[in-house]
């Protein structure tokens, strides 16, 4: 999975800035996408391209249980969020609805990858290749359940063994 | 080896468990509200599935309901549609709903305990992160997203990875428990362990500082567990818990035999092991005021705004976060907290809008007047809280002081209804999140206790409520 990186160098990107509360009444996903990241980066909508990734620090997606947060990102074209760590509800929401991949990375990838870098994520080898900088980083592998839900294409397609 | 309370509740709810696999966990109670449920019901319809246990599911509308005159139509059309959709979904699927005109309507985490729906030892979920509130009763309660809401509606179960038990001990006695409140205890904990300090864990709050608290104060503590990143927070039930739930509307008929079972079983064994431990000593803690844009950015009322360097202790991301927060909050390092002037006051939310909160705040307000440049609103957590408060004459105390006295709902905690801050307005708020734009685009939130909010409303700036007579 290849794409370019939009980097937010901070911790604690919360669901209120990913999609502000006033839009939780919006049911049209395309319209939700227009307001993704509005609380933090009003230019997000104009710069995001289909297939892009977000890179950020610790505790990404903290706060509310709103599934609108991964939905808004996903319908903006974001295929994966790479972060040092995730808040749990955001993480499960992203996976359960098969909206995007939440990828936990280490400090080396976080500090090394720059805004605009093209990267290639392989969730089978757990490797992230930085095609711009010609470097490779490890991602933390998904746990068994998360891997299986992702493989199935979401919580409702997952069938236990 | 013994088990923690969390592990006992978890084990009692396992439907399927295998080595190195997630567990299928049974859910005892599912609380539903208007914002995170519509797509879940759509999903059921699309797949022709019924709600498996409508009798274990309870709904109310709280997030976007207006808090002014309820006899008027709802002006915001999208809110009106969301509210009507919940009414239709509850009717179609046979779920009990406390609608906007019900005397039992209110914030879902306030009405659950008040109605006796929240029970010790049970598993409780809701499409809302502050579901952790119910942990105050020794329940395992946590927030879920809409896909999981649909999964629970369809199956009354969830696939979960087991969190780790985290012991937080609160030791000592507060010198002035009217001025230093449960809110100050939990803000102190988050300030110390950080907003991700509880990630992947279920916190059990223990110690004298916790058992001394009333049930409503314990709910304030557990409510904000999610702000420390924890999956849930809980407190072992004791006689206060059993007394609180006795004789409520939905308290089970065989209550006393349940109490006997809970009394003997719902506690952490003396030889149980926690994965993590933290202890807070509360003898000398001060009222807390958040200065930044997450609940960990908090300090004592007697302190000044920290510099990003001091706050971050060398962590670059923390430093950048603090710089951005100070810019957003329009605050300068070195400014004493008590010199910060405020424009708005919000006394409300699932954190601090229960009867005791309103009683404590009213003691500050009684016989005084709102600062002329401040607008203040009191939004009871439920219509029941509102009625009880009115029976005590609290509404009169607040309105005499020029505070607004409103109908129950989430209101300005999250800015989904018309109760919002204007850009640049600064608010002393008893809610749980000070995120950018949380209370309205450009709004600036300072998290405080109800007495601190009330005192700020009177004085027009933050004050140390330990200097006031609150008895």
Coordinates of C-alpha atoms in Angstrom, one line a residue:
Chain A
X1 CA 0.0 0.0 0.0
X2 CA 1.7 3.2 -1.3
X3 CA 0.9 6.8 -0.5
X4 CA 2.2 10.1 0.6
X5 CA 2.5 11.3 4.2
X6 CA 0.7 14.3 5.9
X7 CA 2.6 14.8 9.1
X8 CA 1.3 16.3 12.4
X9 CA 4.2 16.5 14.8
X10 CA 2.2 16.4 18.1
X11 CA 0.7 14.0 20.6
X12 CA -3.0 13.7 21.6
X13 CA -4.7 14.5 18.3
X14 CA -8.3 14.2 19.6
X15 CA -11.5 13.2 17.9
X16 CA -12.9 16.8 18.5
X17 CA -10.3 18.2 16.1
X18 CA -10.6 15.2 13.7
X19 CA -14.3 16.0 13.4
X20 CA -15.8 18.7 15.5
X21 CA -19.0 17.9 17.5
X22 CA -21.2 20.1 15.4
X23 CA -20.8 17.7 12.4
X24 CA -21.9 14.6 14.3
X25 CA -25.4 15.2 13.0
X26 CA -24.2 14.8 9.4
X27 CA -24.9 11.4 7.9
X28 CA -23.6 12.0 4.4
X29 CA -20.0 10.7 4.5
X30 CA -18.8 12.9 1.6
X31 CA -20.0 15.9 3.6
X32 CA -18.3 14.7 6.8
X33 CA -15.1 14.4 4.8
X34 CA -15.2 18.1 4.0
X35 CA -14.8 18.8 7.7
X36 CA -12.1 16.3 8.5
X37 CA -9.2 17.7 10.6
X38 CA -11.0 21.0 10.5
X39 CA -10.3 21.7 14.2
X40 CA -6.5 21.4 13.7
X41 CA -5.7 22.0 10.1
X42 CA -8.3 24.0 8.0
X43 CA -6.2 23.3 4.9
X44 CA -6.5 19.5 5.3
X45 CA -9.3 19.1 2.8
X46 CA -7.5 21.0 0.1
X47 CA -4.2 19.2 0.4
X48 CA -5.3 15.6 1.1
X49 CA -5.3 13.1 -1.9
X50 CA -6.8 9.7 -2.2
X51 CA -4.4 7.1 -0.8
X52 CA -2.5 9.5 1.6
X53 CA -1.4 8.6 5.1
X54 CA -1.4 10.6 8.3
X55 CA 1.7 10.4 10.5
X56 CA 1.4 11.6 14.1
X57 CA 2.7 11.1 17.7
X58 CA 1.3 9.4 20.8
X59 CA -2.4 8.8 21.7
X60 CA -3.9 9.5 18.3
X61 CA -7.7 9.7 18.4
X62 CA -8.1 10.3 22.1
X63 CA -11.5 11.5 23.3
X64 CA -14.9 10.7 22.1
X65 CA -16.2 7.3 20.8
X66 CA -17.5 9.0 17.6
X67 CA -17.0 6.6 14.7
X68 CA -17.4 9.7 12.6
X69 CA -13.7 10.4 13.2
X70 CA -12.2 7.4 11.2
X71 CA -15.1 7.8 8.7
X72 CA -14.3 11.4 8.0
X73 CA -10.6 10.6 7.5
X74 CA -11.4 7.6 5.4
X75 CA -13.8 9.4 3.1
X76 CA -11.1 12.2 2.7
X77 CA -8.9 9.5 1.1
X78 CA -6.8 8.6 4.1
X79 CA -5.9 4.9 3.9
X80 CA -3.8 4.6 7.1
X81 CA -2.9 6.5 10.2
X82 CA 0.7 5.9 11.4
X83 CA 1.2 6.9 15.1
X84 CA 3.4 6.2 18.1
X85 CA 0.3 5.0 19.9
X86 CA -3.5 5.2 19.6
X87 CA -6.5 5.7 21.9
X88 CA -8.3 2.5 22.0
X89 CA -11.8 3.4 20.8
X90 CA -10.5 5.2 17.7
X91 CA -8.3 2.2 17.0
X92 CA -11.2 -0.3 17.2
X93 CA -13.5 2.0 15.3
X94 CA -11.0 2.3 12.4
X95 CA -10.7 -1.5 12.2
X96 CA -14.3 -2.5 13.0
X97 CA -15.7 -0.5 10.1
X98 CA -12.7 -1.2 7.9
X99 CA -12.3 2.5 7.5
X100 CA -8.6 2.8 7.6
X101 CA -5.5 1.0 9.0
X102 CA -4.2 2.2 12.4
X103 CA -0.5 1.5 12.3
X104 CA 1.7 1.7 15.4
X105 CA 5.2 2.8 14.6
X106 CA 8.4 3.3 16.5
X107 CA 10.4 6.5 17.2
X108 CA 12.7 6.0 14.2
X109 CA 9.8 6.1 11.7
X110 CA 8.2 8.9 13.5
X111 CA 11.2 11.2 13.5
X112 CA 12.6 10.1 10.1
X113 CA 9.5 10.3 7.8
X114 CA 8.8 13.8 6.6
X115 CA 5.7 15.5 5.3
X116 CA 5.2 14.5 1.6
X117 CA 7.4 11.4 1.7
X118 CA 6.2 8.5 -0.3
X119 CA 6.0 5.3 1.8
X120 CA 5.0 1.7 1.1
X121 CA 3.3 -0.2 4.0
X122 CA 3.3 -4.0 4.0
X123 CA 1.2 -5.4 6.8
X124 CA 2.3 -8.9 6.1
X125 CA 6.0 -8.3 6.6
X126 CA 5.3 -5.4 9.1
X127 CA 7.6 -3.2 7.2
X128 CA 7.3 0.4 6.1
X129 CA 9.5 1.4 3.2
X130 CA 10.3 5.1 2.8
X131 CA 10.6 5.4 -1.0
X132 CA 11.6 9.0 -0.9
X133 CA 14.5 8.5 1.6
X134 CA 15.2 4.8 0.6
X135 CA 14.9 3.5 4.2
X136 CA 12.9 0.8 5.9
X137 CA 11.3 0.8 9.3
X138 CA 9.4 -1.8 11.4
X139 CA 5.8 -1.4 12.3
X140 CA 4.3 -3.0 15.4
X141 CA 2.4 -6.1 14.2
X142 CA -1.4 -6.2 14.7
X143 CA -2.6 -8.4 17.5
X144 CA -4.3 -11.6 16.4
X145 CA -7.9 -10.3 16.7
X146 CA -7.2 -7.0 15.0
X147 CA -5.3 -8.8 12.2
X148 CA -8.2 -11.1 11.6
X149 CA -10.8 -8.4 11.6
X150 CA -8.7 -6.4 9.1
X151 CA -8.3 -9.5 6.9
X152 CA -12.1 -10.2 7.0
X153 CA -12.9 -6.6 6.1
X154 CA -14.5 -5.4 9.3
X155 CA -16.2 -6.6 12.4
X156 CA -19.3 -7.9 10.7
X157 CA -17.4 -9.9 8.2
X158 CA -15.2 -11.5 10.9
X159 CA -16.0 -15.1 11.6
X160 CA -14.2 -16.8 14.5
X161 CA -12.3 -20.0 13.8
Chain B
X1 CA -3.0 -16.3 42.6
X2 CA -5.9 -14.1 43.4
X3 CA -7.9 -11.9 41.0
X4 CA -8.6 -8.3 40.7
X5 CA -12.2 -7.0 40.7
X6 CA -11.9 -6.3 37.0
X7 CA -10.7 -9.9 36.3
X8 CA -13.6 -11.3 38.3
X9 CA -16.2 -9.4 36.3
X10 CA -14.4 -10.2 33.0
X11 CA -14.2 -13.9 33.8
X12 CA -17.9 -14.0 34.8
X13 CA -18.9 -12.6 31.3
X14 CA -16.8 -14.8 29.0
X15 CA -18.9 -16.5 26.3
X16 CA -15.9 -17.7 24.3
X17 CA -12.3 -17.7 25.3
X18 CA -9.2 -19.3 23.7
X19 CA -5.5 -19.0 24.4
X20 CA -3.9 -16.0 22.7
X21 CA -7.3 -15.0 21.2
X22 CA -9.8 -12.3 21.8
X23 CA -12.7 -13.1 24.1
X24 CA -16.3 -12.9 23.3
X25 CA -17.8 -11.0 26.3
X26 CA -21.4 -10.9 27.3
X27 CA -22.9 -7.4 27.8
X28 CA -25.5 -7.0 30.6
X29 CA -26.7 -3.5 29.8
X30 CA -26.6 -1.4 26.6
X31 CA -27.3 2.3 26.8
X32 CA -28.2 4.1 23.5
X33 CA -28.4 7.7 22.5
X34 CA -29.3 9.7 19.4
X35 CA -25.8 10.4 18.0
X36 CA -23.9 7.1 17.8
X37 CA -26.8 4.8 17.1
X38 CA -28.5 5.7 13.7
X39 CA -26.1 3.8 11.5
X40 CA -26.2 0.8 13.8
X41 CA -29.9 0.5 13.5
X42 CA -29.6 1.0 9.7
X43 CA -27.1 -1.9 9.7
X44 CA -29.6 -4.1 11.5
X45 CA -32.3 -3.2 9.0
X46 CA -30.1 -3.9 6.0
X47 CA -29.3 -7.4 7.3
X48 CA -32.8 -8.1 8.6
X49 CA -31.6 -8.6 12.1
X50 CA -33.7 -7.9 15.3
X51 CA -32.3 -6.4 18.5
X52 CA -31.4 -9.6 20.4
X53 CA -32.2 -8.3 23.9
X54 CA -34.4 -5.1 23.7
X55 CA -35.1 -5.7 27.4
X56 CA -31.4 -5.0 28.3
X57 CA -31.3 -1.9 26.1
X58 CA -32.3 1.5 27.2
X59 CA -32.3 4.7 25.2
X60 CA -32.5 8.4 25.8
X61 CA -31.6 11.6 23.9
X62 CA -29.0 13.8 25.5
X63 CA -26.2 15.0 23.1
X64 CA -28.0 17.5 20.9
X65 CA -31.3 18.3 22.7
X66 CA -31.9 22.0 23.3
X67 CA -31.7 23.0 27.0
X68 CA -34.2 25.8 26.7
X69 CA -38.0 25.7 26.6
X70 CA -39.0 22.1 25.7
X71 CA -42.5 23.0 24.5
X72 CA -41.0 24.8 21.5
X73 CA -40.0 22.9 18.3
X74 CA -36.4 22.1 17.8
X75 CA -35.0 24.7 15.4
X76 CA -31.9 22.9 14.2
X77 CA -33.3 20.6 11.6
X78 CA -30.5 18.0 11.6
X79 CA -30.8 17.7 15.4
X80 CA -34.6 17.3 15.1
X81 CA -34.0 14.5 12.5
X82 CA -31.6 12.7 14.7
X83 CA -34.0 12.8 17.6
X84 CA -36.9 11.6 15.5
X85 CA -34.7 8.8 14.1
X86 CA -34.0 7.5 17.6
X87 CA -37.8 7.6 18.4
X88 CA -38.5 5.6 15.3
X89 CA -35.7 3.1 15.9
X90 CA -36.8 2.5 19.5
X91 CA -40.4 2.0 18.4
X92 CA -39.4 -0.3 15.5
X93 CA -37.1 -2.5 17.6
X94 CA -39.0 -2.5 20.9
X95 CA -36.5 -0.5 23.0
X96 CA -37.5 1.5 26.0
X97 CA -36.9 5.2 25.3
X98 CA -36.8 8.1 27.7
X99 CA -37.7 10.8 25.2
X100 CA -37.2 14.6 25.4
X101 CA -40.5 15.0 27.4
X102 CA -39.9 12.2 29.8
X103 CA -39.3 13.0 33.5
X104 CA -36.5 10.4 33.3
X105 CA -34.7 12.0 30.3
X106 CA -31.1 13.1 30.9
X107 CA -27.5 12.5 30.2
X108 CA -27.3 8.7 29.8
X109 CA -24.6 8.4 32.4
X110 CA -26.6 10.3 34.9
X111 CA -29.9 8.5 34.4
X112 CA -28.4 4.9 34.4
X113 CA -27.5 5.0 38.1
X114 CA -30.5 7.2 39.1
X115 CA -32.9 4.6 37.7
X116 CA -31.1 1.7 39.2
X117 CA -30.1 0.3 35.7
X118 CA -26.4 0.4 36.6
X119 CA -25.6 -2.5 38.8
X120 CA -22.4 -3.8 40.5
X121 CA -20.6 -6.6 38.7
X122 CA -22.3 -6.0 35.4
X123 CA -20.9 -5.2 32.0
X124 CA -22.3 -1.9 30.6
X125 CA -21.6 -0.4 27.2
X126 CA -22.7 2.7 25.4
X127 CA -21.6 4.5 22.2
X128 CA -20.1 7.2 24.4
X129 CA -16.6 7.4 25.8
X130 CA -17.8 8.5 29.3
X131 CA -19.6 5.2 29.9
X132 CA -16.7 4.7 32.3
X133 CA -18.8 6.7 34.8
X134 CA -20.8 3.6 35.7
X135 CA -17.6 2.0 37.0
X136 CA -18.3 3.9 40.3
X137 CA -20.7 1.1 41.1
X138 CA -18.2 -1.7 40.5
X139 CA -19.5 -2.3 37.0
X140 CA -17.2 -2.9 34.0
X141 CA -18.4 -0.1 31.8
X142 CA -16.8 1.3 28.7
X143 CA -17.5 3.3 25.5
X144 CA -17.7 1.8 22.1
X145 CA -18.1 3.0 18.5
X146 CA -21.1 2.6 16.2
X147 CA -20.0 -0.7 14.6
X148 CA -19.7 -2.2 18.1
X149 CA -23.1 -0.7 19.0
X150 CA -24.5 -2.6 16.1
X151 CA -22.7 -5.8 17.2
X152 CA -24.2 -5.5 20.7
X153 CA -27.7 -4.7 19.4
X154 CA -27.5 -7.8 17.2
X155 CA -25.7 -10.3 19.6
X156 CA -25.5 -8.8 23.1
X157 CA -21.7 -9.6 23.0
X158 CA -18.4 -8.0 21.9
X159 CA -15.1 -9.4 20.7
X160 CA -12.6 -7.8 23.1
X161 CA -8.9 -8.0 23.9
X162 CA -8.4 -8.2 27.6
X163 CA -7.1 -4.9 29.2
X164 CA -4.6 -4.9 32.0
X165 CA -5.5 -4.1 35.6
X166 CA -4.1 -0.7 36.8
X167 CA -4.3 0.1 40.5
X168 CA -4.6 3.8 41.4
X169 CA -4.5 4.4 45.2
X170 CA -5.8 7.6 46.6
X171 CA -4.5 8.0 50.1
X172 CA -5.0 10.5 52.9
X173 CA -7.8 13.0 53.7
X174 CA -8.6 16.3 52.2
X175 CA -8.4 19.2 54.7
X176 CA -11.4 21.0 53.1
X177 CA -13.6 18.5 51.2
X178 CA -16.0 21.2 50.1
X179 CA -13.2 23.2 48.3
X180 CA -11.1 20.3 47.2
X181 CA -13.4 17.9 45.3
X182 CA -13.5 14.6 43.5
X183 CA -12.9 16.6 40.3
X184 CA -9.6 17.9 41.8
X185 CA -8.6 14.4 42.6
X186 CA -9.1 13.0 39.1
X187 CA -7.6 16.1 37.4
X188 CA -4.5 15.6 39.7
X189 CA -4.3 12.0 38.7
X190 CA -4.5 12.8 35.0
X191 CA -2.0 15.6 35.4
X192 CA 0.5 13.1 36.9
X193 CA 0.0 10.0 34.8
X194 CA -0.8 11.8 31.6
X195 CA -3.6 11.5 29.0
X196 CA -2.2 8.2 27.8
X197 CA -1.1 6.9 31.2
X198 CA -4.0 4.5 31.4
X199 CA -3.9 3.2 27.8
X200 CA -4.7 -0.5 27.5
X201 CA -5.8 -0.7 31.1
X202 CA -8.8 -0.8 33.4
X203 CA -8.2 1.3 36.4
X204 CA -9.3 0.3 39.9
X205 CA -9.4 3.3 42.2
X206 CA -8.7 2.2 45.8
X207 CA -7.8 3.6 49.2
X208 CA -9.2 5.9 51.9
X209 CA -9.5 8.9 49.6
X210 CA -11.9 6.9 47.4
X211 CA -13.9 5.1 50.1
X212 CA -14.5 8.5 51.7
X213 CA -16.2 9.8 48.6
X214 CA -20.0 9.7 48.0
X215 CA -21.4 7.7 45.1
X216 CA -21.8 10.9 43.0
X217 CA -18.3 11.9 43.7
X218 CA -17.0 8.5 42.7
X219 CA -18.9 8.9 39.4
X220 CA -16.9 12.0 38.8
X221 CA -13.7 10.0 39.3
X222 CA -14.6 7.1 37.1
X223 CA -16.1 9.4 34.4
X224 CA -12.7 10.9 33.6
X225 CA -10.8 7.6 33.5
X226 CA -11.1 7.8 29.7
X227 CA -9.2 11.2 29.8
X228 CA -6.3 9.2 31.2
X229 CA -6.6 6.9 28.2
X230 CA -8.0 4.0 30.2
X231 CA -10.6 1.6 28.8
X232 CA -12.6 1.9 32.0
X233 CA -12.3 2.8 35.7
X234 CA -14.0 1.1 38.5
X235 CA -14.4 1.2 42.3
X236 CA -15.3 -1.9 44.4
X237 CA -18.9 -1.6 45.7
X238 CA -19.4 -1.0 49.4
X239 CA -22.3 -0.1 51.7
X240 CA -22.6 3.3 50.1
X241 CA -23.1 1.7 46.7
X242 CA -25.7 -0.7 47.9
X243 CA -27.6 2.0 49.8
X244 CA -27.6 4.3 46.7
X245 CA -29.2 1.7 44.5
X246 CA -31.8 0.5 47.0
X247 CA -35.4 1.2 46.0
X248 CA -34.8 2.9 42.6
X249 CA -37.2 2.5 39.7
X250 CA -35.4 -0.4 38.0
X251 CA -33.6 -1.9 41.1
X252 CA -34.1 -5.7 40.8
X253 CA -36.8 -7.3 42.9
X254 CA -34.2 -9.7 44.5
X255 CA -32.0 -6.8 45.4
X256 CA -31.0 -7.9 48.9
X257 CA -29.8 -11.3 47.8
X258 CA -27.8 -9.7 45.1
X259 CA -26.3 -7.4 47.7
X260 CA -25.2 -10.4 49.7
X261 CA -23.5 -11.9 46.7
X262 CA -21.8 -8.6 45.7
X263 CA -20.6 -7.9 49.3
X264 CA -18.8 -11.3 49.4
X265 CA -17.5 -11.4 45.8
X266 CA -17.0 -8.0 44.2
X267 CA -13.6 -7.1 45.5
X268 CA -9.9 -7.5 44.6
X269 CA -8.3 -10.5 46.3
X270 CA -5.5 -9.6 48.7
X271 CA -3.0 -11.6 46.7
X272 CA -4.1 -10.3 43.3
X273 CA -1.5 -8.6 41.1
X274 CA -1.9 -5.3 39.1
X275 CA 0.2 -4.6 36.0
X276 CA 0.6 -1.0 37.0
X277 CA 0.4 1.1 40.2
X278 CA 0.2 4.7 41.0
X279 CA -0.6 6.5 44.3
X280 CA -1.9 10.0 44.9
X281 CA -1.7 11.5 48.3
X282 CA -4.5 14.0 48.7
X283 CA -3.8 15.6 52.2
X284 CA -2.5 18.8 50.6
X285 CA -3.8 18.9 47.0
X286 CA -5.2 22.2 45.8
X287 CA -8.2 23.0 43.5
X288 CA -7.2 22.3 39.9
X289 CA -7.5 24.4 36.8
X290 CA -6.7 23.2 33.3
X291 CA -4.7 25.7 31.3
X292 CA -4.2 23.9 28.0
X293 CA -6.0 21.8 25.4
X294 CA -6.0 18.4 27.0
X295 CA -6.9 17.4 30.6
X296 CA -3.3 16.6 31.4
X297 CA -2.4 20.3 31.0
X298 CA -3.6 21.2 34.4
X299 CA -2.1 22.9 37.5
X300 CA -3.0 24.1 41.0
X301 CA -5.1 27.2 41.3
X302 CA -2.2 28.8 43.3
X303 CA 0.3 28.2 40.4
X304 CA 1.0 30.2 37.2
X305 CA 0.9 29.0 33.6
X306 CA 4.0 26.9 33.0
X307 CA 6.4 27.5 30.2
X308 CA 6.4 24.8 27.5
X309 CA 10.0 23.9 28.5
X310 CA 9.0 23.3 32.1
X311 CA 5.8 21.4 31.2
X312 CA 7.5 19.2 28.6
X313 CA 10.4 18.0 30.8
X314 CA 12.5 17.6 27.6
X315 CA 9.9 15.8 25.4
X316 CA 9.7 17.6 22.1
X317 CA 6.1 16.6 21.2
X318 CA 4.9 17.7 24.7
X319 CA 6.7 21.0 24.2
X320 CA 5.2 21.6 20.8
X321 CA 1.8 20.6 22.2
X322 CA 2.1 23.1 25.0
X323 CA 3.2 25.9 22.7
X324 CA 0.2 25.3 20.4
X325 CA -2.1 25.0 23.4
X326 CA -0.9 28.3 24.9
X327 CA -1.4 30.0 21.5
X328 CA -4.9 28.6 21.2
X329 CA -5.8 29.5 24.8
X330 CA -4.2 33.0 24.4
X331 CA -2.2 32.6 27.6
X332 CA 1.4 33.5 28.5
X333 CA 3.7 31.5 30.7
X334 CA 4.1 33.0 34.2
X335 CA 0.5 34.3 34.3
X336 CA -1.0 33.4 37.7
X337 CA -4.1 31.3 37.3
X338 CA -6.1 33.6 39.6
X339 CA -5.5 36.5 37.1
X340 CA -7.2 34.7 34.2
X341 CA -10.5 36.5 33.5
X342 CA -13.4 34.4 32.2
X343 CA -16.4 35.2 29.9
X344 CA -18.6 32.1 30.4
X345 CA -19.3 29.5 33.0
X346 CA -20.8 26.1 32.3
X347 CA -22.0 24.0 35.3
X348 CA -23.1 20.7 33.7
X349 CA -22.1 17.4 31.9
X350 CA -21.9 13.8 32.9
X351 CA -18.8 14.7 35.0
X352 CA -20.4 17.2 37.3
X353 CA -24.1 17.9 37.0
X354 CA -25.5 15.7 39.7
X355 CA -27.5 16.9 42.7
X356 CA -24.5 17.2 45.0
X357 CA -22.6 19.2 42.4
X358 CA -25.4 21.7 42.2
X359 CA -25.8 21.9 46.0
X360 CA -22.0 22.5 46.4
X361 CA -22.0 25.2 43.6
X362 CA -25.1 26.9 45.1
X363 CA -23.3 27.4 48.4
X364 CA -20.8 29.7 46.6
X365 CA -23.6 31.5 44.7
X366 CA -26.1 32.0 47.5
X367 CA -26.7 35.7 48.2
X368 CA -24.2 36.8 45.6
X369 CA -24.4 38.1 42.0
X370 CA -22.8 36.9 38.8
X371 CA -19.9 39.1 37.7
X372 CA -21.5 41.6 35.2
X373 CA -19.3 40.5 32.3
X374 CA -19.9 36.8 32.7
X375 CA -22.7 34.6 31.3
X376 CA -23.3 31.5 33.3
X377 CA -25.5 28.5 32.8
X378 CA -26.5 25.6 35.0
X379 CA -27.6 22.5 33.1
X380 CA -28.7 19.7 35.4
X381 CA -27.6 16.2 34.3
X382 CA -31.1 14.9 34.2
X383 CA -34.7 16.0 34.5
X384 CA -34.8 14.1 37.9
X385 CA -31.7 16.1 39.1
X386 CA -33.5 19.3 38.0
X387 CA -36.6 18.4 39.9
X388 CA -34.8 17.4 43.1
X389 CA -32.7 20.7 42.9
X390 CA -35.9 22.7 42.4
X391 CA -37.4 21.1 45.5
X392 CA -34.4 22.3 47.4
X393 CA -34.8 25.8 45.9
X394 CA -31.4 25.7 44.1
X395 CA -32.9 27.0 40.9
X396 CA -33.9 30.2 42.8
X397 CA -30.4 30.6 44.3
X398 CA -28.9 30.4 40.8
X399 CA -31.4 32.6 39.0
X400 CA -31.4 35.2 41.8
X401 CA -27.6 35.5 41.1
X402 CA -28.4 35.9 37.3
X403 CA -27.3 32.3 36.3
X404 CA -29.4 30.6 33.6
X405 CA -31.2 27.5 34.9
X406 CA -31.8 25.1 32.0
X407 CA -33.2 21.7 31.0
X408 CA -31.1 18.5 31.1
X409 CA -28.7 17.4 28.4
X410 CA -25.0 17.3 27.4
X411 CA -25.2 20.9 26.3
X412 CA -22.0 22.9 26.2
X413 CA -19.8 20.0 27.1
X414 CA -19.5 19.2 23.4
X415 CA -21.1 21.9 21.5
X416 CA -23.7 19.8 19.5
X417 CA -26.7 21.9 20.6
X418 CA -27.1 25.7 20.5
X419 CA -25.2 26.0 23.8
X420 CA -21.8 26.9 22.5
X421 CA -18.9 29.4 23.1
X422 CA -18.2 32.1 20.5
X423 CA -14.7 32.2 19.1
X424 CA -12.3 33.6 21.7
X425 CA -14.6 33.2 24.6
X426 CA -13.1 31.8 27.8
X427 CA -15.1 29.4 29.9
X428 CA -14.8 27.9 33.3
X429 CA -16.4 24.5 32.7
X430 CA -17.2 21.6 35.0
X431 CA -17.1 19.2 32.0
X432 CA -14.4 16.7 31.0
X433 CA -12.6 17.9 27.9
X434 CA -10.7 21.1 27.0
X435 CA -9.9 20.1 23.5
X436 CA -9.6 22.8 20.8
X437 CA -13.1 23.7 19.6
X438 CA -14.8 21.3 22.0
X439 CA -17.3 23.8 23.3
X440 CA -17.6 25.7 20.0
X441 CA -15.1 26.8 17.3
X442 CA -12.4 28.9 18.8
X443 CA -13.8 28.6 22.4
X444 CA -11.3 28.3 25.3
X445 CA -12.1 25.8 28.0
X446 CA -10.7 25.6 31.6
X447 CA -11.8 22.4 33.4
X448 CA -12.6 23.0 37.0
X449 CA -14.9 21.6 39.8
X450 CA -18.4 23.0 40.3
X451 CA -17.4 25.2 43.3
X452 CA -14.4 26.6 41.3
X453 CA -16.7 27.3 38.4
X454 CA -19.3 29.0 40.6
X455 CA -16.7 31.1 42.3
X456 CA -15.2 32.2 39.0
X457 CA -18.7 33.2 37.8
X458 CA -19.1 35.5 40.9
X459 CA -15.6 37.0 40.8
X460 CA -15.1 37.1 37.0
X461 CA -11.8 35.3 37.3
X462 CA -10.4 32.1 39.0
X463 CA -10.2 32.2 42.7
X464 CA -9.0 29.7 45.3
X465 CA -12.2 28.4 46.8
X466 CA -10.3 27.3 49.9
X467 CA -10.4 31.0 50.9
X468 CA -14.2 31.0 50.9
X469 CA -16.7 29.8 53.5
X470 CA -18.4 26.8 51.9
X471 CA -20.1 25.1 54.9

